[in-house]
CSV table of C-alpha atoms (C1' of nucleotides) in Angstrom, one decimal:
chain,number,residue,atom,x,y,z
A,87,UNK,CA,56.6,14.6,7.2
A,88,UNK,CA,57.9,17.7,9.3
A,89,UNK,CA,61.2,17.6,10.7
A,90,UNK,CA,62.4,20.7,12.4
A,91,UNK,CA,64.9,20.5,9.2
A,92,UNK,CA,64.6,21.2,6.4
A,93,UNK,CA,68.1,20.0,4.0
A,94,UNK,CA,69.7,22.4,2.3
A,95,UNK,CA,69.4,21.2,-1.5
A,96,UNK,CA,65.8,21.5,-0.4
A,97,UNK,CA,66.2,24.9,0.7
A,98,UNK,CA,67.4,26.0,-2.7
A,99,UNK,CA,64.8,24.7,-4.7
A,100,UNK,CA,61.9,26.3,-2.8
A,101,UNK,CA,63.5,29.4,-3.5
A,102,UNK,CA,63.1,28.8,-7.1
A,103,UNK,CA,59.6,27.1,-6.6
A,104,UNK,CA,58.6,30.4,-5.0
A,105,UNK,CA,59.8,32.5,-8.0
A,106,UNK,CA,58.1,30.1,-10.0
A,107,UNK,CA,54.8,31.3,-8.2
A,108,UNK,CA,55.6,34.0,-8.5
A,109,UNK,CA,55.5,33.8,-12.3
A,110,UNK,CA,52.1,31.8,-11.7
A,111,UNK,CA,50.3,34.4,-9.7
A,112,UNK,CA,51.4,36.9,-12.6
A,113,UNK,CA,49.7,34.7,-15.1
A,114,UNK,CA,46.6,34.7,-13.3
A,115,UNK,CA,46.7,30.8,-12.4
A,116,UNK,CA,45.5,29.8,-8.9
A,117,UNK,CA,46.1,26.2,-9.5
A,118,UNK,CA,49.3,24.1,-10.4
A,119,UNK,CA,50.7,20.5,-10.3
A,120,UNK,CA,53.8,19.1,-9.2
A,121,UNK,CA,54.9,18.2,-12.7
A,122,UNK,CA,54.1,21.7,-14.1
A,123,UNK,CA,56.0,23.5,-11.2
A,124,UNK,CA,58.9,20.7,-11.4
A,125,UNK,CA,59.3,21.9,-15.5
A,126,UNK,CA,59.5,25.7,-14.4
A,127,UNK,CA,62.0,25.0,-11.7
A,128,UNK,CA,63.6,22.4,-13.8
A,129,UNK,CA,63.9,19.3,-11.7
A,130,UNK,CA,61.7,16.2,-11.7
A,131,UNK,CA,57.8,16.0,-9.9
A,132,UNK,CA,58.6,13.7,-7.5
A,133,UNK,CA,61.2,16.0,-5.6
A,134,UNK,CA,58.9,19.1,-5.8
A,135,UNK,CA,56.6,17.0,-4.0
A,136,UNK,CA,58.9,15.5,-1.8
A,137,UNK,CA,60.3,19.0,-1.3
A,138,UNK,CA,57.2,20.6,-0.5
A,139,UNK,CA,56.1,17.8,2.1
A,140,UNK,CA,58.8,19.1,4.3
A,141,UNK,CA,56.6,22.0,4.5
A,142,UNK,CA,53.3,20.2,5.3
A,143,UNK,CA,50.9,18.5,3.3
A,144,UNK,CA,48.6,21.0,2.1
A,145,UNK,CA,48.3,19.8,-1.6
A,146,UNK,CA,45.0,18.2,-3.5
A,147,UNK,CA,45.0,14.7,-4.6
A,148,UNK,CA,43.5,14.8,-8.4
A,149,UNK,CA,43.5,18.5,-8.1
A,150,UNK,CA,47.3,20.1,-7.3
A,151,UNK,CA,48.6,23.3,-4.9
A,152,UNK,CA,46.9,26.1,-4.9
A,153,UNK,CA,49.1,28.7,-6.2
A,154,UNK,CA,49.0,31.7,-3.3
A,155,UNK,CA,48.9,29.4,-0.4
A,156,UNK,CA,52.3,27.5,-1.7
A,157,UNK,CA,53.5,31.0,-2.4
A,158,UNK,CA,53.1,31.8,1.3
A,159,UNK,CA,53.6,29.0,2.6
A,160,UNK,CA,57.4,28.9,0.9
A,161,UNK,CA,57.6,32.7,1.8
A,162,UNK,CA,57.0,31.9,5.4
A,163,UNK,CA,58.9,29.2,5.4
A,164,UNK,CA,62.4,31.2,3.7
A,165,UNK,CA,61.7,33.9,6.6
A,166,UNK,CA,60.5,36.4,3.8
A,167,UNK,CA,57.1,37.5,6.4
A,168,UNK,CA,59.2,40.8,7.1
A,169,UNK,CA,61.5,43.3,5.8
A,170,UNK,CA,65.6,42.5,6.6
A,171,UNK,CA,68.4,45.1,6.7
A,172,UNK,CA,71.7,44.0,4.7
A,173,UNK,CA,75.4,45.6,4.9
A,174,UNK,CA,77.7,45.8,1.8
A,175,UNK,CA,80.7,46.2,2.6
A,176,UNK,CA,83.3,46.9,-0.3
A,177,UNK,CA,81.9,49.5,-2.7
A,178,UNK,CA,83.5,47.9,-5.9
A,179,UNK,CA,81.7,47.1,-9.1
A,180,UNK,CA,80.6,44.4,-7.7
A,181,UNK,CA,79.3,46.0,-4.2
A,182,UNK,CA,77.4,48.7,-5.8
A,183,UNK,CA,76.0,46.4,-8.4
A,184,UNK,CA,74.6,44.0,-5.7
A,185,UNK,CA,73.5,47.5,-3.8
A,186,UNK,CA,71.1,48.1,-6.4
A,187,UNK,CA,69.7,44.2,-7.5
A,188,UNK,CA,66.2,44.0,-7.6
A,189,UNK,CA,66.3,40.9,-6.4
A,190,UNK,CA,66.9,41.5,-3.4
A,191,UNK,CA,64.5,44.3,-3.0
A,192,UNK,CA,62.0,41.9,-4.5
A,193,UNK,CA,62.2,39.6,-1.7
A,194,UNK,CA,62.5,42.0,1.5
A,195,UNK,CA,65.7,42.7,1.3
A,196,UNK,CA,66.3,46.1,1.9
A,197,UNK,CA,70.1,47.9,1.2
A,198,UNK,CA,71.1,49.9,4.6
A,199,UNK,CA,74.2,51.0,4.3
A,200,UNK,CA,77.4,50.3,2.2
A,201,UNK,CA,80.9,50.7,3.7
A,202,UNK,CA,84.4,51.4,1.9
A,203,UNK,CA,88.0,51.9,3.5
A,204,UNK,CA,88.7,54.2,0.8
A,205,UNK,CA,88.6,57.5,1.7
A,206,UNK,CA,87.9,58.9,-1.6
A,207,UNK,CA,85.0,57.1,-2.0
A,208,UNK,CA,83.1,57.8,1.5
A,209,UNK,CA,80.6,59.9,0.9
A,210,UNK,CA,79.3,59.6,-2.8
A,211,UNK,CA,76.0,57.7,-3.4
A,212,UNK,CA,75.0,54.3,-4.5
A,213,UNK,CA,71.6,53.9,-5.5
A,214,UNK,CA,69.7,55.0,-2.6
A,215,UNK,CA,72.9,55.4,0.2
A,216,UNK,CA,75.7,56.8,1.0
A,217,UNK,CA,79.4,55.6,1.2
A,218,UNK,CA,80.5,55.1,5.0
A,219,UNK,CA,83.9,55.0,6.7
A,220,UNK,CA,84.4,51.2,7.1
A,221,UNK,CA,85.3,52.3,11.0
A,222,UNK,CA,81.4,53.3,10.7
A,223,UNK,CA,80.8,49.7,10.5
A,224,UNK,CA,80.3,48.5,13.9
A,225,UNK,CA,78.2,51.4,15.5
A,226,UNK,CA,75.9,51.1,12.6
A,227,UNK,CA,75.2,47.6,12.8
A,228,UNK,CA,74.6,47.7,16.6
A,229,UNK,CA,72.6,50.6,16.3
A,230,UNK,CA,70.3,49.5,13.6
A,231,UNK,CA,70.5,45.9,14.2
A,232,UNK,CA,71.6,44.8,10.4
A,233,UNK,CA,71.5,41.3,10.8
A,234,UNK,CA,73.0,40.0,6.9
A,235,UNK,CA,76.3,41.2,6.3
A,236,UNK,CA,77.3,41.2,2.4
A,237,UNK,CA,81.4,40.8,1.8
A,238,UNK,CA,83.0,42.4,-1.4
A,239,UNK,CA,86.4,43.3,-0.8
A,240,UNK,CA,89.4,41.9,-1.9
A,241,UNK,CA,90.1,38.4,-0.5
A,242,UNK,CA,93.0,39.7,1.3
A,243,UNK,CA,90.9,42.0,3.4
A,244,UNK,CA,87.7,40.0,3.4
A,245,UNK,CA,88.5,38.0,7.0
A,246,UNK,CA,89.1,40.9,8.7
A,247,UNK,CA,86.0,42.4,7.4
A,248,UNK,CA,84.1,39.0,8.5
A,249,UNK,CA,85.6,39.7,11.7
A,250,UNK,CA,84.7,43.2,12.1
A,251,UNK,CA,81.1,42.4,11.3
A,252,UNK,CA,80.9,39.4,13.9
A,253,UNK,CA,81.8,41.3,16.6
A,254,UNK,CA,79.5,44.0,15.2
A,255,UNK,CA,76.6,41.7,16.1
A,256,UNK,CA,75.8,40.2,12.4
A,257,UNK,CA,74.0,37.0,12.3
A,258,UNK,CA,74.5,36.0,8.7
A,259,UNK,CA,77.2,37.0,6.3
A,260,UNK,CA,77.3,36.6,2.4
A,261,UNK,CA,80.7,36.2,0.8
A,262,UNK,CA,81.9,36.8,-2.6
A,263,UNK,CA,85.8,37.4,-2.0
A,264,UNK,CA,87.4,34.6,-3.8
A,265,UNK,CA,88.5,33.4,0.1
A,266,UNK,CA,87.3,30.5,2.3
A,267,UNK,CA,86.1,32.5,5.2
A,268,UNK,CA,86.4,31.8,9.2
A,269,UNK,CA,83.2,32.3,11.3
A,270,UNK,CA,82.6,31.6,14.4
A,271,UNK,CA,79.5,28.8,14.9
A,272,UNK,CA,75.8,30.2,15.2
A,273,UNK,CA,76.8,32.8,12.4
A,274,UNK,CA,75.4,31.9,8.9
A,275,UNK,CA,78.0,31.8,6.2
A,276,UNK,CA,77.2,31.4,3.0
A,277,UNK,CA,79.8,32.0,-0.3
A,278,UNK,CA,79.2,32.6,-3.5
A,279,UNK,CA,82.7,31.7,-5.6
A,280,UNK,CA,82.1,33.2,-9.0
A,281,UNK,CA,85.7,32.3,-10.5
A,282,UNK,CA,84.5,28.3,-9.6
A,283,UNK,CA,81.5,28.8,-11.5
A,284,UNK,CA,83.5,29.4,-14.6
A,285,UNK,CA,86.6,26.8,-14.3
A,286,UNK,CA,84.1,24.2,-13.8
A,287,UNK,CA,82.4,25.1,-16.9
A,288,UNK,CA,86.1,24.9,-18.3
A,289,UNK,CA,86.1,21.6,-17.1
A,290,UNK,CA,83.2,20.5,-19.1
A,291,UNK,CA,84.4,22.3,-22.2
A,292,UNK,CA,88.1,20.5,-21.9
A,293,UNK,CA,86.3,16.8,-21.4
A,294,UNK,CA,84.3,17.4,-24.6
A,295,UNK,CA,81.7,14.4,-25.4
A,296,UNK,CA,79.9,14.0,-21.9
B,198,UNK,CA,91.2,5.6,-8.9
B,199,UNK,CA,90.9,7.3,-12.2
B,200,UNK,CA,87.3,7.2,-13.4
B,201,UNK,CA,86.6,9.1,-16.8
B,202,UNK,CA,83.9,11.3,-14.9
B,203,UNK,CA,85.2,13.5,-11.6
B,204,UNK,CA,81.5,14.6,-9.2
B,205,UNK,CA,80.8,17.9,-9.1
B,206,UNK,CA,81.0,18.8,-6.1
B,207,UNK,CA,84.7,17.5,-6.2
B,208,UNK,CA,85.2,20.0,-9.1
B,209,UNK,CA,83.9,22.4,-7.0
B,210,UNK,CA,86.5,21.7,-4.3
B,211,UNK,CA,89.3,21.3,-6.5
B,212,UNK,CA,89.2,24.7,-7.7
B,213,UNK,CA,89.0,26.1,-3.9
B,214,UNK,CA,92.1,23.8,-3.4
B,215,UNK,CA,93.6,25.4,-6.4
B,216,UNK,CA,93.2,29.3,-4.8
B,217,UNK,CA,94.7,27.3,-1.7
B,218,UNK,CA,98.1,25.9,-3.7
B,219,UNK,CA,98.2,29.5,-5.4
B,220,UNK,CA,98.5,31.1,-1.5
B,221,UNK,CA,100.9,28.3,-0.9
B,222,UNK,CA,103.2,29.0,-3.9
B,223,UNK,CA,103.4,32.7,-2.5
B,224,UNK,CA,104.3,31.9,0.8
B,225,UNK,CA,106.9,29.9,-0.3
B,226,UNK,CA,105.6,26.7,0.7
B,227,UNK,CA,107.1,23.6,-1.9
B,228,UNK,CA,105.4,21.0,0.3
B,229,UNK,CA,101.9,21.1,2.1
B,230,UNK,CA,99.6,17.6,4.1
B,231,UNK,CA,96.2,16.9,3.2
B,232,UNK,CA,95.2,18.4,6.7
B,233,UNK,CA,96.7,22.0,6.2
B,234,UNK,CA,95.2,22.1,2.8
B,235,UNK,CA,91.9,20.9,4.5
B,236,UNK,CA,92.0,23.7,7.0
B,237,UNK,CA,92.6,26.3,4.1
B,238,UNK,CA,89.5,25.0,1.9
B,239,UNK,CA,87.6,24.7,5.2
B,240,UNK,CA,86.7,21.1,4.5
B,241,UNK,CA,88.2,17.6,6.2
B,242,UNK,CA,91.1,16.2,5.2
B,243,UNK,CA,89.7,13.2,3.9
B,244,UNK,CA,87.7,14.9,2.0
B,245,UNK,CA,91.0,16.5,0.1
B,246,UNK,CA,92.5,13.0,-0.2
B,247,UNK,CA,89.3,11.7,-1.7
B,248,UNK,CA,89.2,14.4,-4.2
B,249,UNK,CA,93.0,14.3,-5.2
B,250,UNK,CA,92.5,10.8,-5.7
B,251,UNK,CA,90.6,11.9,-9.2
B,252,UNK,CA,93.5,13.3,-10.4
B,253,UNK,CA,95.7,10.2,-9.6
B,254,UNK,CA,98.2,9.4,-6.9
B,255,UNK,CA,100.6,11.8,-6.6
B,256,UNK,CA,101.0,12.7,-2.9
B,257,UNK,CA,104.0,11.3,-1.2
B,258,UNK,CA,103.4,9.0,1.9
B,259,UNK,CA,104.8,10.4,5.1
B,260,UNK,CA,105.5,13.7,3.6
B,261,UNK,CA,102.6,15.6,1.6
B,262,UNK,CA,102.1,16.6,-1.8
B,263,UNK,CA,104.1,18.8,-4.4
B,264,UNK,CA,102.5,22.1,-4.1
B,265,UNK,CA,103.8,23.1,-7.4
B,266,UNK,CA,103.0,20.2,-8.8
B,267,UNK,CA,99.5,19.8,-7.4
B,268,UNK,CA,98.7,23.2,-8.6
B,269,UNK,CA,99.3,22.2,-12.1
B,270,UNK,CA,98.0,18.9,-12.0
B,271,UNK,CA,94.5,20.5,-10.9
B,272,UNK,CA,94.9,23.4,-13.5
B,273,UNK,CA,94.9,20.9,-16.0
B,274,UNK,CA,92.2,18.9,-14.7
B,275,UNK,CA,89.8,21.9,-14.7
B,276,UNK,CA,90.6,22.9,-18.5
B,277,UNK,CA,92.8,25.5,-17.5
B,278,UNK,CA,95.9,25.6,-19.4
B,279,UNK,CA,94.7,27.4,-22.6
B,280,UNK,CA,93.1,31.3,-22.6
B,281,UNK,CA,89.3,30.9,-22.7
B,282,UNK,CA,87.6,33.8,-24.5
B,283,UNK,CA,83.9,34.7,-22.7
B,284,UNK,CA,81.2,37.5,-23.5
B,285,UNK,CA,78.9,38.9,-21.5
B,286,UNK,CA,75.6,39.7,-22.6
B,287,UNK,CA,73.4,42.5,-20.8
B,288,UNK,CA,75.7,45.1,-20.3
B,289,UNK,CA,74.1,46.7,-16.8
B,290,UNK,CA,76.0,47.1,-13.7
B,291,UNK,CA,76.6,43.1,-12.2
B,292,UNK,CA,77.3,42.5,-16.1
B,293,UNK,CA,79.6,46.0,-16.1
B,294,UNK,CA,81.4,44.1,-12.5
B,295,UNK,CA,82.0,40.6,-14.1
B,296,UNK,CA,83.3,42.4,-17.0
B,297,UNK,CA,86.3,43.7,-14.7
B,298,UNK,CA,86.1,40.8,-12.5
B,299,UNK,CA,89.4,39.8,-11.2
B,300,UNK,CA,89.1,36.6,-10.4
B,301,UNK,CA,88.4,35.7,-14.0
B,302,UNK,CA,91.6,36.9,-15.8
B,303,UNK,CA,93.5,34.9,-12.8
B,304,UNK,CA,92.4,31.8,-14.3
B,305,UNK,CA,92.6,32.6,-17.6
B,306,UNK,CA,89.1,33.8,-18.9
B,307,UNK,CA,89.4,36.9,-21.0
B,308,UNK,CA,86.7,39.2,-21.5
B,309,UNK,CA,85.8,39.5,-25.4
B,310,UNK,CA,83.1,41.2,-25.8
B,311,UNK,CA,80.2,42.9,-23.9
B,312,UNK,CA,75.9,43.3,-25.3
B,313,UNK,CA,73.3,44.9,-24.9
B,314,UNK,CA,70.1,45.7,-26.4
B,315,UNK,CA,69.9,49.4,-25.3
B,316,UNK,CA,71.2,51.2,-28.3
B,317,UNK,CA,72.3,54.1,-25.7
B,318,UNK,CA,74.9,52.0,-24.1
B,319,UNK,CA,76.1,50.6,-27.5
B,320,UNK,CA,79.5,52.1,-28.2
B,321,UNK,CA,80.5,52.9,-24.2
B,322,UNK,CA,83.5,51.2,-23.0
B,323,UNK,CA,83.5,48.8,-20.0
B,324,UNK,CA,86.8,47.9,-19.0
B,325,UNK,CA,88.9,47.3,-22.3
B,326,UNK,CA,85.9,46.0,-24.6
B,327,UNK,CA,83.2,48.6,-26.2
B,328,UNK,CA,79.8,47.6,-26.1
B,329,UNK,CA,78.3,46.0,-28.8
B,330,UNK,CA,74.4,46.0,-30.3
B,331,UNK,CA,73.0,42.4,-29.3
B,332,UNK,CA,72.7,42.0,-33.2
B,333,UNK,CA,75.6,41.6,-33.3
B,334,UNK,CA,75.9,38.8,-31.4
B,335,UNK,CA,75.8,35.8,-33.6
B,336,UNK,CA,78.5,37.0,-35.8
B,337,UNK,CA,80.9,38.2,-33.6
B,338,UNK,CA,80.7,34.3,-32.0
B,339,UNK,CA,80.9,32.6,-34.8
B,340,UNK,CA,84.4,35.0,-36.0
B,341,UNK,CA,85.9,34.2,-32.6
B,342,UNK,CA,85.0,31.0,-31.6
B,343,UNK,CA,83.9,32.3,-28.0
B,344,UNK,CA,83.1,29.3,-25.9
B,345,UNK,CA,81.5,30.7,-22.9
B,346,UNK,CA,78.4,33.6,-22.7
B,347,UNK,CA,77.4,34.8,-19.1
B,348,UNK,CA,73.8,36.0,-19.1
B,349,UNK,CA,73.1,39.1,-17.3
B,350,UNK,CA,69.6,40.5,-18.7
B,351,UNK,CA,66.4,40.6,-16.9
B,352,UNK,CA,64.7,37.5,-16.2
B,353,UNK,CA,62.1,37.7,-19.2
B,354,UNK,CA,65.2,38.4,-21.9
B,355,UNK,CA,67.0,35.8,-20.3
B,356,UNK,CA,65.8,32.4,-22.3
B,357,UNK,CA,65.6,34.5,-25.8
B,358,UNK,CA,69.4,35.3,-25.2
B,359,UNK,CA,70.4,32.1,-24.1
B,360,UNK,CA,68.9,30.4,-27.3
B,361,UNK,CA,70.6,33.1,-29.3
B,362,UNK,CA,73.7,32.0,-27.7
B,363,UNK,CA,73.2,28.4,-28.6
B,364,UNK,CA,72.7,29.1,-32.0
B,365,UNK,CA,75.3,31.6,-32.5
B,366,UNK,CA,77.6,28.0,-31.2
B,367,UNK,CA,78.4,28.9,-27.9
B,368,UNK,CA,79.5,25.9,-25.9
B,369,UNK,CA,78.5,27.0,-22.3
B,370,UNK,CA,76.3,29.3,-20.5
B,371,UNK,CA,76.8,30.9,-16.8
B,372,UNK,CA,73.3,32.6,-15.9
B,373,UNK,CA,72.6,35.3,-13.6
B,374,UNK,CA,69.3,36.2,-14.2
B,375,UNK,CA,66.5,34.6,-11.7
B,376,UNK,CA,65.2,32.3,-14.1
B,377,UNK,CA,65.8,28.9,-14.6
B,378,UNK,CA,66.8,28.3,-18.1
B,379,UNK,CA,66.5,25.6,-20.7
B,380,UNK,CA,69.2,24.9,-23.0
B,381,UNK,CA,69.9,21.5,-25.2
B,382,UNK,CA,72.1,18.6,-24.3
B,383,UNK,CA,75.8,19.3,-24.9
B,384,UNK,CA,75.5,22.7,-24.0
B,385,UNK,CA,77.1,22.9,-20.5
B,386,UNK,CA,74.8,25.3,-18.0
B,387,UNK,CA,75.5,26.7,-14.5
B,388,UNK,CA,73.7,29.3,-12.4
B,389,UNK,CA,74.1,31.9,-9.9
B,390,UNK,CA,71.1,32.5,-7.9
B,391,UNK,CA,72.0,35.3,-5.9
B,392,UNK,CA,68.2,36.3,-4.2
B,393,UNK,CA,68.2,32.1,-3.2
B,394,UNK,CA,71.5,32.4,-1.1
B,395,UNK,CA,70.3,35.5,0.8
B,396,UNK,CA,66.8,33.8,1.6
B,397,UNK,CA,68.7,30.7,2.3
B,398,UNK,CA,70.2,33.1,4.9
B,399,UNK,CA,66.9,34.3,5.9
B,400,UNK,CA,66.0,31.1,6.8
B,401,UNK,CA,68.3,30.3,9.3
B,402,UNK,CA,68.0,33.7,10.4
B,403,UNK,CA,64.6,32.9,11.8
B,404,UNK,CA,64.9,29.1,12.9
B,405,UNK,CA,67.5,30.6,15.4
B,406,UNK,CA,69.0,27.9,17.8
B,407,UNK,CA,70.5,25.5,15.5
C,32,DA,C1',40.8,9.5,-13.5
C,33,DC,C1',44.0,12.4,-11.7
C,34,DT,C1',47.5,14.0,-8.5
C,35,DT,C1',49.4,14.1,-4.0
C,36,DG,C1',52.3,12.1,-0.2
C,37,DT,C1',55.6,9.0,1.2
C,38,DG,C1',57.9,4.6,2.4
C,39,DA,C1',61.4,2.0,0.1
C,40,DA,C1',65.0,1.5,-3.3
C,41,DG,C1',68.6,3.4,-5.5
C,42,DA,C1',72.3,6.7,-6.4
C,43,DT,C1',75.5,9.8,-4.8
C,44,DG,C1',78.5,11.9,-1.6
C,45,DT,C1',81.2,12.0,2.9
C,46,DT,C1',83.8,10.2,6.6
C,47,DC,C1',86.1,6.5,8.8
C,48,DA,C1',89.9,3.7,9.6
C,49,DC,C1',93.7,1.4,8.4
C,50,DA,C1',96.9,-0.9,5.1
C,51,DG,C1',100.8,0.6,2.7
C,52,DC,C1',104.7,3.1,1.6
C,53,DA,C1',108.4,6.6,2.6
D,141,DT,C1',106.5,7.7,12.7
D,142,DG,C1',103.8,10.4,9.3
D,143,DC,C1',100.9,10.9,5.7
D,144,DT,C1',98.7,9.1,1.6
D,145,DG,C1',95.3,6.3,-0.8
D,146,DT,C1',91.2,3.8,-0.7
D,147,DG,C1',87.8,0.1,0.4
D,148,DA,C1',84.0,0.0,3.5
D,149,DA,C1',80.7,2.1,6.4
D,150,DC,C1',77.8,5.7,6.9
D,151,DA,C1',75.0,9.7,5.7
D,152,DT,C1',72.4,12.2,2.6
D,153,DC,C1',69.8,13.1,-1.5
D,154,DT,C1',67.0,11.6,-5.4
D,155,DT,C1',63.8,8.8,-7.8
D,156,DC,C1',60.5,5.2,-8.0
D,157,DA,C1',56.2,3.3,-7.4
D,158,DC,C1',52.0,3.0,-5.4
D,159,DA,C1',48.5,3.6,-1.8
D,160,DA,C1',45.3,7.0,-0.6
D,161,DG,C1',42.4,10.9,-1.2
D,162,DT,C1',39.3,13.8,-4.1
DNA sequence: ACTTGTGAAGATGTTCACAGCA
DNA sequence: TGCTGTGAACATCTTCACAAGT
């Protein structure tokens, strides 16, 4: 099985099966099964499996996945063979915090710039860049190519921003102003909604029981 | 249609819908259609009817729903109507940004208390809350009644502190850390994987076209 | 014997389309 | 006429269960 699509749920998960073999290369193991990966991802064997067949069949009946190969083979897979340029753009708290997550770094990401519209703040360092002048924005995308573009502003300023960055030449923008954002098809939107995360966790906690 | 249980992805949707009906209120707006709401949320407007339906039937035919109304109606379905104490443990710089995060005190969640293990960063202030030796922990729980603990420690501190959580009585856990965690039934558990949406991104980034 | 790979079944979620009410 | 509320149709996702390979 090896549609030219893989779903999105899927997607997800082989993110955290990679980190999981990750984990399993650290250990020293060169062999796992579907039930052991599905326990360290938390979901059940028969979707690991299923989620890995969108990726080929490259497992050993009796025997399991060997533990680099899968790792590549998710790596390739995620478009994590080479090193990617993001933006941030919003040098709050929560811009310079995501500036400097390892996570990121971990997987090819590499922080290229960070942009603010306040004045005061162009120019000081986060991490390993400097502030720029949010007018900086397009020029430096163009001329470096940045193809993610990371969104921390206020909500109020964060579609103009999204604008800005379209027309700037960005091919995939992560959002985390509190704001449903407009982009034009063929641009990859994702948002992450952090005050949702909590009131649904409210949710649970008002409906006690189950 | 009133079932006991509301999907998740519905409680998802109702809390962008409530952002939505907070815009309305401060544009004035008393009345608004399933379709404008739709077009706010960026979802169809089926979708919104489907969703309110949860809640009850409250909408009028031929002319839209409350928007006052609807607002409250989905604040209380999402456990919103009473303060909600949370803490955050790992007191680095995305724990240092959700500490101050906006978004949070909009809805009602007030930051109580921050940890850390580094007895350097003990007694600093972040925000209005000092920061408090992960000892301390437990107790301080247990004297508030703190419902909610967000996790924002490295990956290989992350399960110790969610079990300390749990035993301390927390009732729900919102993780950061890249690790995918294992607490007991009847605690209620959500994630943010923030490296998995930027390799989601990286996918699509390199199956171009569509 | 053990574990994958996958059709088929089952569960869940979304969209359609229209009856019903203002 | 306009817009909601909702069964029914459709689409998607997950799990089962077992044939097939080692």
């Amino acid at each position: 099985m090896r549609p030219e699509i893989i779903p999105e749920p899927t997607l997800v998960r082989l993110t955290i099966y990679g980190r999981c073999l990750n984990d399993l290369i650290e250990e020293g193991a060169t062999l796992v099964a579907s039930d052991e990966l599905a326990h360290r991802a938390g979901v059940n064997a028969a979707q690991v499996r299923k989620d890995l067949s969108y990726l080929g069949s490259f497992g050993r009946r009796g025997v399991g996945y060997d533990v680099r190969h899968l790792s590549d083979r998710i790596a390739t897979a995620m478009g994590l063979t080479k090193e990617r340029g993001f933006i941030i753009v919003g040098a709050g708290r929560l811009g310079s915090a995501l500036m400097g997550y390892d996570g990121f770094n971990k997987k090819g990401f590499r922080a290229a710039a960070a942009f603010d519209a306040d004045i005061n703040k162009v120019g000081q360092a986060i991490g390993s860049v400097t502030i720029r002048d949010i007018n900086e924005l397009s020029s430096f995308v163009q001329a470096n190519g940045t193809e993610i573009g990371i969104i921390t502003v206020p909500a109020s300023f964060a579609q103009s921003v999204a604008d800005s960055l379209v027309k700037a030449g960005i091919k995939a923008i992560l959002n985390f102003a509190p704001i449903v954002i407009k982009v034009p098809a063929g641009i990859r939107y994702r948002q992450v909604e952090l005050s949702s995360e909590m009131e649904v966790l409210a949710h649970y906690l008002n409906s006690q029981g189950d």
